[in-house]
Each structure stands twice: as structure tokens, then as C-alpha cells.
Short mmCIF file of C-alpha atoms and ligand atoms in Angstrom, two decimals:
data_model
loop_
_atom_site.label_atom_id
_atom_site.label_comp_id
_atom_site.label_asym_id
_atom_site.label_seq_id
_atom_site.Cartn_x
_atom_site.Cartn_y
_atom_site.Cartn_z
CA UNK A 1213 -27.92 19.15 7.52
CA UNK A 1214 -28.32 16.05 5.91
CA UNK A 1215 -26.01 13.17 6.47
CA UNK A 1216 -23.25 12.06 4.48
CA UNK A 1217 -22.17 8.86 2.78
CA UNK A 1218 -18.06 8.56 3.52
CA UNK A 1219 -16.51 5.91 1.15
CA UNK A 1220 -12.90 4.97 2.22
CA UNK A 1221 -11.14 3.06 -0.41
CA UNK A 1222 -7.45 1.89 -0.64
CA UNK A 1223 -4.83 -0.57 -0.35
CA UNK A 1224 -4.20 -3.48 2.38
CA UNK A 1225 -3.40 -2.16 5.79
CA UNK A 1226 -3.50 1.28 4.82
CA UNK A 1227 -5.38 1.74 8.38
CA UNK A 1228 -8.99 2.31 6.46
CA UNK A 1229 -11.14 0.86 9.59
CA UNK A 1230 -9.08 3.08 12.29
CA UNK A 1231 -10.30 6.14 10.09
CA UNK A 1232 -13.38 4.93 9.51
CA UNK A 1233 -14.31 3.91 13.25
CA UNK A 1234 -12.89 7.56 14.29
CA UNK A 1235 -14.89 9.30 11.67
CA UNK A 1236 -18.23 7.66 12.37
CA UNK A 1237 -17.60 8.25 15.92
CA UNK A 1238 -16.90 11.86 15.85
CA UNK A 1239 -19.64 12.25 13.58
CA UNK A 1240 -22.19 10.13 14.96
CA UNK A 1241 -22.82 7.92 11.70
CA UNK A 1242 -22.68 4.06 11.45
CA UNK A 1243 -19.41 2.13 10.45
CA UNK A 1244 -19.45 -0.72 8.41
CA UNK A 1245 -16.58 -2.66 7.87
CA UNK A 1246 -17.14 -4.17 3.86
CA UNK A 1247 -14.04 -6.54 4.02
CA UNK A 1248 -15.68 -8.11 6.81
CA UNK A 1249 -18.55 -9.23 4.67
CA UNK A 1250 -16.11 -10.63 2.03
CA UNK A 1251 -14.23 -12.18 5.27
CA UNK A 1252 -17.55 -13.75 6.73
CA UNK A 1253 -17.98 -15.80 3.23
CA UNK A 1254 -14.60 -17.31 2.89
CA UNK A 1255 -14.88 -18.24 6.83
CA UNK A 1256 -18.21 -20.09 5.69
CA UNK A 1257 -16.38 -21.70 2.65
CA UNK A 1258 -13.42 -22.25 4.09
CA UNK A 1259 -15.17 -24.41 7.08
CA UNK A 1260 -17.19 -26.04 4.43
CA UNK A 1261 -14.11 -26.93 2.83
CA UNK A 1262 -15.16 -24.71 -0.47
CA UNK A 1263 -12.05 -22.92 -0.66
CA UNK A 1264 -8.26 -23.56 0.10
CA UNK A 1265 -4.86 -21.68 -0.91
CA UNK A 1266 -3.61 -24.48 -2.42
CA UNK A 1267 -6.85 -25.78 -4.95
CA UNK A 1268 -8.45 -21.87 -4.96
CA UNK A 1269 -12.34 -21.83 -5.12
CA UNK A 1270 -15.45 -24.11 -5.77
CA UNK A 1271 -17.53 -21.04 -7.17
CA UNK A 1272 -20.70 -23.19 -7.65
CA UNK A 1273 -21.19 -24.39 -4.00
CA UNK A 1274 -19.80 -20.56 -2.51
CA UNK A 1275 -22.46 -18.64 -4.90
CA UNK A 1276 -25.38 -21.65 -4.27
CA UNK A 1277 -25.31 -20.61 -0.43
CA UNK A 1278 -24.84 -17.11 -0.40
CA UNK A 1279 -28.56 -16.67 0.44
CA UNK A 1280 -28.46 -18.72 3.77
CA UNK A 1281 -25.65 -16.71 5.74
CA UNK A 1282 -26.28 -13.78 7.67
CA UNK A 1283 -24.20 -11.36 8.38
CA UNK A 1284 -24.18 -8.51 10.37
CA UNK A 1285 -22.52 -6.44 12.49
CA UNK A 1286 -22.93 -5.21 16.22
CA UNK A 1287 -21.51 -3.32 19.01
CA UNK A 1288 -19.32 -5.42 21.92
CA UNK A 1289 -19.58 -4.01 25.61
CA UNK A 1290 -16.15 -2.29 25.00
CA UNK A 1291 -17.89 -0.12 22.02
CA UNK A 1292 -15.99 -2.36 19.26
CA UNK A 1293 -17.57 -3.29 15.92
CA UNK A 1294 -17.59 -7.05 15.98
CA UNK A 1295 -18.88 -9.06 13.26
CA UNK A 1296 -21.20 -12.33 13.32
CA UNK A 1297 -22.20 -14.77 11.17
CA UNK A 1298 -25.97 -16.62 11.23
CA UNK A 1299 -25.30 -15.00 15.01
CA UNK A 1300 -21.86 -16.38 15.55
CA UNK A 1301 -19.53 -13.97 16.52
CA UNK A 1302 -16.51 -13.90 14.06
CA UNK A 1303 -14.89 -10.91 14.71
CA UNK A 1304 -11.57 -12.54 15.33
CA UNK A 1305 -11.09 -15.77 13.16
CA UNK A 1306 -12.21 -13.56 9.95
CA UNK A 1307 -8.89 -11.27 10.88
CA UNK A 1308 -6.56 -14.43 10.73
CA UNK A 1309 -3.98 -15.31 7.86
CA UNK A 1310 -5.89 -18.60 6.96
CA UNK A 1311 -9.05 -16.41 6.14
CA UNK A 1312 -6.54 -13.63 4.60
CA UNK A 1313 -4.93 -16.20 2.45
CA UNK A 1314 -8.31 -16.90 0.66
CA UNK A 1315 -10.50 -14.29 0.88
CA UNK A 1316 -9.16 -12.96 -2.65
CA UNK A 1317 -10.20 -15.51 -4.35
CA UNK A 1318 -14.04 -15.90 -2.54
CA UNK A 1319 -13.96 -11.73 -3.38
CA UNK A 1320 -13.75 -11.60 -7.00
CA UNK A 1321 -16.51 -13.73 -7.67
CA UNK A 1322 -19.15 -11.84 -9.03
CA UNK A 1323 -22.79 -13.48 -7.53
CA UNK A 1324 -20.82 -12.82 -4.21
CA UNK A 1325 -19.82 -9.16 -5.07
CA UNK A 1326 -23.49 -8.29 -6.31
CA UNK A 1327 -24.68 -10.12 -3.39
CA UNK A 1328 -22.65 -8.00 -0.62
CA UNK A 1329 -22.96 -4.82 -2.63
CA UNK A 1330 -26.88 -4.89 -2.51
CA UNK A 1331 -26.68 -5.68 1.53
CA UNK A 1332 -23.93 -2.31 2.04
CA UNK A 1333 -25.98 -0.18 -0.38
CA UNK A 1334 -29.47 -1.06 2.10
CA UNK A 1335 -26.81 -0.71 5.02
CA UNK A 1336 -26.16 2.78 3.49
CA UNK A 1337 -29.33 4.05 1.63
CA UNK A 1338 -29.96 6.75 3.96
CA UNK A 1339 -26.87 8.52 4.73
CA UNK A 1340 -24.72 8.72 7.59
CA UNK A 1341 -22.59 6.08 7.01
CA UNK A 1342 -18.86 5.65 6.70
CA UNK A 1343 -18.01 2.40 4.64
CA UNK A 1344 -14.43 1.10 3.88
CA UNK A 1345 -13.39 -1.63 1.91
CA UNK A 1346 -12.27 -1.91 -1.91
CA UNK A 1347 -14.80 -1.07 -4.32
CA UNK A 1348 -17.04 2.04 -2.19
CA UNK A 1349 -16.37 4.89 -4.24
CA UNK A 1350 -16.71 3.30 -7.32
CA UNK A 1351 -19.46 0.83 -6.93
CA UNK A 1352 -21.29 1.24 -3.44
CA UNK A 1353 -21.93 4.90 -3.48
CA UNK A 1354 -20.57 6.49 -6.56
CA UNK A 1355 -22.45 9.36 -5.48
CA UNK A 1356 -20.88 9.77 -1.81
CA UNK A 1357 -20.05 12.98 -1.16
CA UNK A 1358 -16.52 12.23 0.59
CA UNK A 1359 -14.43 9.97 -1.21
CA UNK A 1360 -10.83 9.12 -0.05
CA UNK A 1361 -8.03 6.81 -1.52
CA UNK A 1362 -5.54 5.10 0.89
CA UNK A 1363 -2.18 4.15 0.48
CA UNK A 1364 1.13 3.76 2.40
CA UNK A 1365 4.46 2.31 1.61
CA UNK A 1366 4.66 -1.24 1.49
CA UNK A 1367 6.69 -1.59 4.68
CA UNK A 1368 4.91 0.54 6.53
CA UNK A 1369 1.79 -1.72 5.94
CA UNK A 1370 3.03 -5.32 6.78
CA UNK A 1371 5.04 -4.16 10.03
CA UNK A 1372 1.58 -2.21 10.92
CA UNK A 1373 -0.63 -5.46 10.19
CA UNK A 1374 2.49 -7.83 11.57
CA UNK A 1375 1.85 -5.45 15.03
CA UNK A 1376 -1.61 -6.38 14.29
CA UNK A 1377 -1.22 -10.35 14.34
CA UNK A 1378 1.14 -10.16 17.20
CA UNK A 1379 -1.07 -7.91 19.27
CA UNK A 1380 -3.65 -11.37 19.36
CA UNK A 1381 -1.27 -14.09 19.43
CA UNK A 1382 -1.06 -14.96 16.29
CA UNK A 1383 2.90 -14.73 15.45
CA UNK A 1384 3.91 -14.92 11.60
CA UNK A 1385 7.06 -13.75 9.41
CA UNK A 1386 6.88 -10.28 8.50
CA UNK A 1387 7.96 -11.35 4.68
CA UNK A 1388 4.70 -13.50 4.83
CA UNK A 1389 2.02 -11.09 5.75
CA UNK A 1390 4.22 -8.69 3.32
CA UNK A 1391 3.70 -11.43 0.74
CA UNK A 1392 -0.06 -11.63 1.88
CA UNK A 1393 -0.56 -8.11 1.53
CA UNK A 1394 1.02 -7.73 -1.82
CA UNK A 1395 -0.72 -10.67 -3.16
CA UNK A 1396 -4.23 -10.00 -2.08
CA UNK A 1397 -3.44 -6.36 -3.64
CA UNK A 1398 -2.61 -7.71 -6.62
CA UNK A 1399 -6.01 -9.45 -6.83
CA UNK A 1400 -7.76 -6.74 -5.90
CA UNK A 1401 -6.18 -4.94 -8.20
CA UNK A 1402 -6.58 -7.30 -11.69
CA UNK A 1403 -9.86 -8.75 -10.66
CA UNK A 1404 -12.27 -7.74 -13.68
CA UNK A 1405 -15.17 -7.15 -12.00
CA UNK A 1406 -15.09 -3.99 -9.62
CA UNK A 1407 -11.10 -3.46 -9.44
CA UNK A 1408 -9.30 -1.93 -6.74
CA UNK A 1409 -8.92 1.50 -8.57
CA UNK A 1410 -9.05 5.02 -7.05
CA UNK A 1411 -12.51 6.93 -7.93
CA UNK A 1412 -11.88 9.56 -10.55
CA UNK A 1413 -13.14 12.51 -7.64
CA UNK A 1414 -11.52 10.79 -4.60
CA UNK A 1415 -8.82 12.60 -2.39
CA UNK A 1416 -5.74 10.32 -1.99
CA UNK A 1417 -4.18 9.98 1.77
CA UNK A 1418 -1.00 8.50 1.95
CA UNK A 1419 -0.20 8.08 5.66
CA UNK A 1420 3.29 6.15 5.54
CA UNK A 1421 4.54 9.25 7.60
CA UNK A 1422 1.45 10.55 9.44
CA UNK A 1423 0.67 9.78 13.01
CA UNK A 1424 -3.32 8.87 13.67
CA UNK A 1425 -4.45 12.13 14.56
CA UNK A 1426 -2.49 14.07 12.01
CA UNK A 1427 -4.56 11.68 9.66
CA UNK A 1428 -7.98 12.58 11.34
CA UNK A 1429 -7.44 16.11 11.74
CA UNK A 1430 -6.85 16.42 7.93
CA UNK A 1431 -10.08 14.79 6.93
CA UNK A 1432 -12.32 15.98 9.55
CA UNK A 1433 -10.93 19.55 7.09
CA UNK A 1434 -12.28 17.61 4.23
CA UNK A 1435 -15.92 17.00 6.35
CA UNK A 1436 -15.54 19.96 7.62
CA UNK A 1437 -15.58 21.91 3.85
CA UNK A 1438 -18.51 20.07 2.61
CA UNK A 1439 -20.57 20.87 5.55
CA UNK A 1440 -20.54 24.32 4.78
O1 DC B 2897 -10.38 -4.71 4.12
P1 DC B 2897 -9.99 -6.18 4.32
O2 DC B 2897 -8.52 -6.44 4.18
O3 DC B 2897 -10.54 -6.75 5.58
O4 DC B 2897 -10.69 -6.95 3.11
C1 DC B 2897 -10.58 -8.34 2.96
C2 DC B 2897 -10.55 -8.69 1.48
O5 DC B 2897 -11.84 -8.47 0.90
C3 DC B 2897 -9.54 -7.90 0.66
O6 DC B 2897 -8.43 -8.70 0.31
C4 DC B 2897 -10.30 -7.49 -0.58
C5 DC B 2897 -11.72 -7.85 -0.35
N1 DC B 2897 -12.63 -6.69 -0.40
C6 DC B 2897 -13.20 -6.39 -1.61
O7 DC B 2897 -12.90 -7.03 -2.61
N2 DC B 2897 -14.11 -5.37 -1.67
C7 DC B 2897 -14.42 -4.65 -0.59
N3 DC B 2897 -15.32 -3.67 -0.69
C8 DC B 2897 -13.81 -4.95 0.65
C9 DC B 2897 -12.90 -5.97 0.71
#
């Protein structure tokens, strides 16, 4: 049976990666994590001083380097997706609030959004693949055969990513990752070029009151239905 392509789309903290990594896991395909990518290039601007919450972006120098960084992915001894960049692992300072307060503006540029696009279609051109992020169903694989829309109530998502944060250290107001979350959804949402915007064909999963597994169980249905 040949593979499928999985696109998982939706707001902030919706929990797209735990349904992701669970999918490709039960399934055997590869995950890759798209917001990491986007992550990975406002690290590199950030450090290079490119980018900052208060004076937004230098687009020029962020677009002029996207050819030198390197970014992949790879598999820890514990079986976790990390992320490096130019073979640095990055997995952790990508997830913190000084990278989430910029990443916005490094992801609606559009030489950075072409750039990253290309890279997840190669990571995806033969199948098998679940992919989460923003912008999958609609502009990475419009033609994936499983196409899902997250969403949750707005509390539900900052005291899930607050648990997050606190879970490595890194204590901040729950009205400030709320603000965070709402803000970077908000960009997401207006940016002009690839929007935040559910896929005309996708299935919408809210999971403000689902456990985990309740989650899983329903999609692996939704796999389950197009494998036959
Ligand atoms: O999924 P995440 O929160 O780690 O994504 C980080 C940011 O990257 C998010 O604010 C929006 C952006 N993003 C995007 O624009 N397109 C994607 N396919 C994935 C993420």
C-alpha cells in the first residue's frame, strides 16, 4: 500500500507534534517538525542580532543567508526528534520564549517561506511522512491524502504550553505565553503570504476536552478509512 503524506495544520499549542510523533510512530513514517525550521532561522538571526521584539526584522541580511544554514533533524538516544543547526543541536533554545517572541516575524517573510517549503516538500516527496506546522495542507502537500485542522480553547493552550516551559525550567506568567500564543496566531493568521487558514478538505480536531489517546484513537479511524 503506498505511503501517505499526513499534513497537520492548526493553531499554537494545539498539541500538533504529540499527534504527529504518535502517528509516525504507529505508522512507521518520518516526522518532521516544520516550526522547527522557521525556529532554527530566527535562532540564527536572533544570535546575529537580525531580529529583536522590540525593532522586528532586518529582512535583507535574514533572506541573504538563508543558503548557508543547515538544518536538519535527527533522532536522540531516548528516540526524541531533536533539531540541529549547521550540526548544532538546538532542540531546546528554539522552544524558548525569546525565539517564540520573534519567530513570527522571521516566518512571514517570503524568500524564507519558499526557502523552507522547497526543503519539507524534498523531506516529503515520497510519502510516508507526517508534517505539522502552519501552512502543510495548503502549501506543502496540497495533495496529502490526510489533512487535519487543530484547535483548542485558548486556555487550554497557554496552561498546556505554560506546563511546557515549566517542565524545562523556564518559568513565565501564564498571561504572557497566553499573550505569546495569541499574538503569534494573529500573525500567522494575517500574514499575506501562505496564511494560517484551514484547507478547504481538512478534518478539524478540536481537543480542548479530549485526553491524548482519545485524540489518537480518532485519527488512527481517519488512517484507518483511507487505507482501505
Ligand atoms: O509550530 P511552532 O509553534 O513551533 O511554529 C513556530 C512558528 O513558526 C509559528 O509561530 C508559526 C511559524 N510556522 C509557519 O509559519 N509555518 C509553518 N509551516 C510552521 C510554523
Amino acid at each position: 500500500m503506498k505511503p501517505l503524506t499526513i499534513a497537520i495544520d492548526g493553531h499554537s499549542s494545539t498539541g500538533k507534534s504529540t499527534l504527529a510523533k504518535q502517528l509516525a510512530k504507529a505508522l512507521g513514517y518520518v516526522y518532521v517538525d516544520s516550526g522547527a525550521m522557521y525556529r532554527a532561522v530566527a535562532l540564527n538571526a536572533l544570535r546575529n542580532g537580525w531580529v529583536s521584539k522590540e525593532d522586528g526584522v532586518q529582512a535583507s541580511k535574514i533572506n541573504a543567508h538563508l543558503e548557508t544554514l543547515v538544518i536538519d533533524f535527527e533522532l536522540d538516544q531516548m528516540g526524541t526528534n531533536t533539531t540541529l543547526l549547521n550540526g548544532e543541536v538546538v532542540e531546546e533554545e528554539i522552544r524558548s520564549m525569546r525565539v517564540s517572541n520573534v519567530v513570527s516575524h522571521v516566518a512571514k517573510l517570503v524568500p524564507v517561506r519558499r526557502h523552507l517549503v522547497s526543503l519539507q516538500q524534498a523531506m516529503g516527496e515520497n510519502g510516508g511522512v507526517v508534517m505539522d506546522g502552519r501552512d502543510i495542507g495548503t502549501v506543502v502537500f496540497p495533495n496529502a491524502e490526510l489533512k487535519i485542522f487543530m484547535t483548542a480553547s485558548d486556555e487550554v493552550r497557554a496552561s498546556r504550553r505554560k506546563a511546557e516551559l515549566d517542565a524545562k525550567g523556564q518559568v513565565h506568567f501564564i498571561e504572557d505565553v497566553l499573550e505569546n500564543l495569541m499574538s503569534r496566531d494573529k500573525a500567522d493568521m494575517e500574514r499575506v503570504d501562505s496564511p494560517l487558514i484551514a484547507a478547504e478538505d481538512a478534518l478539524t480536531l478540536d481537543n480542548s476536552s479530549m485526553t491524548r489517546e482519545e485524540q489518537f484513537h480518532r485519527v488512527l479511524g481517519w488512517v484507518a478509512a483511507l487505507q482501505k
